[in-house]
C-alpha cells in the first residue's frame, strides 16, 4: 500500500514537471509568435515611412533621434519593471502566497504610476532643450512632445504585464503588445497622411505625427490590460482566498524589494538605451565635421532606421526566452529545483544560438538584396547592415543569458557586462566616426564590439553560477555547420535565379530555401536530443516521425 502511494506520488510529480515544461515552452512560443508579428508590423510602417515622399532617411533620422530619448526615459521609468514584478510575483506564487503576490502588484502599480507621470512631464517640458542642445536636431522637438504621454501609459502597462507573467499568463502581455503594434501601424499611416495634407508635406511635422501614433497606440494597449484585469478579478479573488504561506510585509519593504530587483534590471536596459543614444549623440555631430548636415542626418537615418529595424528583428523572436526565463528560473530557485534551472537554461541558450547564427549570416550575405526588396526607393546602406549584422549573434545570446541571470538573482552582472560594452562603443565611436575613412561605419563597428564584450563577460559569469548541459560540439560546431550549409545553398539559389527572374522574387525564394535547408540540417546533424524535442509543443509527434524515418 505504501509502495503504491509512493508510486502515485512520483507519477504525479513527474506529470507536474511535464506540465511545467509545456507551460514554459507554450509561453515562449506564444510570445515568440507575438514578437514576430510585432516586428513584421513594425517593418510595415517603417517601409511606409522610408518609401514615403518627403520622409525617407531624413524623416527616419528625426524620428529615431527623438525616439531614442523617449526610450531612455521610458527605460528609467518602466523597462526593468515587468521582469522585476514577474520575478517577485512568481516567487510568491511558487510557495502558494497569492495574496502576497497581488499585494506586490498593487503597490508596484501605484509607485510606478507616479514615476511614469514624472517621466512624461520631464520629456514634455524638456523637449526644446533636448532637441536643440543635446541632439542638435531642432526638428526633433515636436517628436519628443508627441511621445511624452506614452511614458505614463507604458509604465503602468509594464507593471500589469509583469504581474501576469509572474502568474504564468505570458500570453496576456503578448496580446496587449500585439494589439498595441497593430494600432501603431494603422495609426502611423493614418496620422502621417493627415499631417502631410495639413502641413504641406513637412518632413518635421510628419515625423511628429508618426510618434504621436505611438502615443495613441500605447494608450490603447494599456486599455486592453485594464479590461482584461477587470475580467479576471473573480479568479484573482479565489486565488487570494486560497492563499497559503502568506507573509505580510510593510508597504515600504515591498517598494524596497521591487526597487532592489528592478533597479539592476533597469540599469541593464538603460545601458542598452544608452548604447543607441551613443549613436544619437555622436553620429550626426561628428559626421558634420566633413560632410553637409542633411547628408549626416540621412546616414544616421539609415543606421537608426533601416539597419536598426532589420538587425533587431531576430531579437524580437528571441526575447520570448528572456521574458519567460525570469519567472521560470525564479520559481525553480524558490523550490530549490536545480535540475529545472540547468534544463531550461541550457535549452534556451541552444535555441538562441540556433536563431542568432543563421540570422547573422543570412543578413550579411543578403544585405543588398534585402534592402532592394524592402526599401526600393531608399536602398542605401548595405555595408552598414553587413557590419551591424555581426552583432546579432552576440546580442541574442546575451539577451538569453541576462534573463537566466536575472531569474537566478544575479541582477548586477548583466548591467556590468553591458556597461563595459557601451564604454567600448563610446570610445570607438568618438575615435572612428570623425575619421572620413570610417565615418558612419565606425558606429556599426562600435556596436559589434559592444555586444561582443558584453557577451564574453556574461557567459563567463553564467558558467560560474549555473551548470549547463552543453558541449562545444552541440553548442558551436553543429550550429556553424548547419548555418554554412544553409548559406551556401541559399546564395547559390539566389545567384542562379537572379538571371532568370526578377531580383526581388529571387531574394524571397532564396530566403525560403535557406529556412528549409537550415531546418533539415539541424535535424540531420541531430542538434536536439529526443528529450529536447519533447520539450517543444507537439514534440512527441516530431520524435515519432523522426524515428520512423530512422534519423533517431
Coordinates of C-alpha atoms in Angstrom, one line a residue, residues 39-40 42-44 46-47 50 57 60 276 301-317 355-356 358-364 366-376 378-386 388-393 395-396 507 511:
X39 CA 8.3 43.2 -35.8
X40 CA 6.5 42.4 -39.1
X42 CA 6.9 47.5 -37.3
X43 CA 8.6 46.7 -40.6
X44 CA 5.4 47.6 -42.4
X46 CA 9.0 51.6 -41.4
X47 CA 8.7 50.6 -45.1
X50 CA 11.0 55.2 -45.6
X57 CA 16.1 58.6 -44.4
X60 CA 13.8 58.4 -40.1
X276 CA 21.5 53.6 -29.0
X301 CA 18.6 57.7 -40.6
X302 CA 20.0 54.6 -42.4
X303 CA 21.7 53.4 -39.2
X304 CA 18.9 54.2 -36.7
X305 CA 16.0 53.5 -39.1
X306 CA 16.5 50.7 -41.7
X307 CA 19.5 48.9 -40.2
X308 CA 18.3 49.0 -36.6
X309 CA 14.9 47.7 -37.7
X310 CA 16.4 44.8 -39.6
X311 CA 19.0 43.8 -37.1
X312 CA 16.5 43.8 -34.2
X313 CA 14.1 41.5 -36.0
X314 CA 15.8 38.4 -34.7
X315 CA 15.9 39.8 -31.1
X316 CA 12.1 40.0 -31.2
X317 CA 11.9 36.3 -31.8
X355 CA 18.1 31.5 -34.0
X356 CA 21.0 34.0 -33.9
X358 CA 21.6 32.0 -39.3
X359 CA 20.2 35.5 -38.9
X360 CA 23.7 36.9 -38.7
X361 CA 25.0 35.1 -41.7
X362 CA 21.8 35.5 -43.8
X363 CA 21.7 39.2 -43.2
X364 CA 25.4 39.5 -44.0
X366 CA 21.8 39.1 -48.5
X367 CA 22.3 42.7 -47.2
X368 CA 21.9 44.5 -50.5
X369 CA 19.2 42.1 -51.9
X370 CA 17.2 42.6 -48.6
X371 CA 17.5 46.4 -48.9
X372 CA 16.5 46.3 -52.6
X373 CA 13.5 44.1 -51.6
X374 CA 12.2 46.2 -48.7
X375 CA 13.3 49.7 -49.5
X376 CA 13.3 50.1 -53.3
X378 CA 15.9 54.2 -50.4
X379 CA 18.1 51.1 -50.7
X380 CA 21.4 52.6 -49.5
X381 CA 23.3 51.2 -46.5
X382 CA 24.3 47.6 -47.4
X383 CA 27.8 47.8 -45.8
X384 CA 26.4 49.4 -42.7
X385 CA 23.9 46.5 -42.5
X386 CA 26.6 43.8 -43.1
X388 CA 25.9 45.6 -37.9
X389 CA 24.6 42.1 -38.6
X390 CA 27.7 40.6 -36.9
X391 CA 26.4 41.9 -33.6
X392 CA 23.1 39.9 -33.9
X393 CA 24.6 36.6 -32.6
X395 CA 23.1 40.3 -28.7
X396 CA 20.8 37.3 -28.9
X507 CA 15.6 37.0 -52.9
X511 CA 15.4 33.1 -48.1

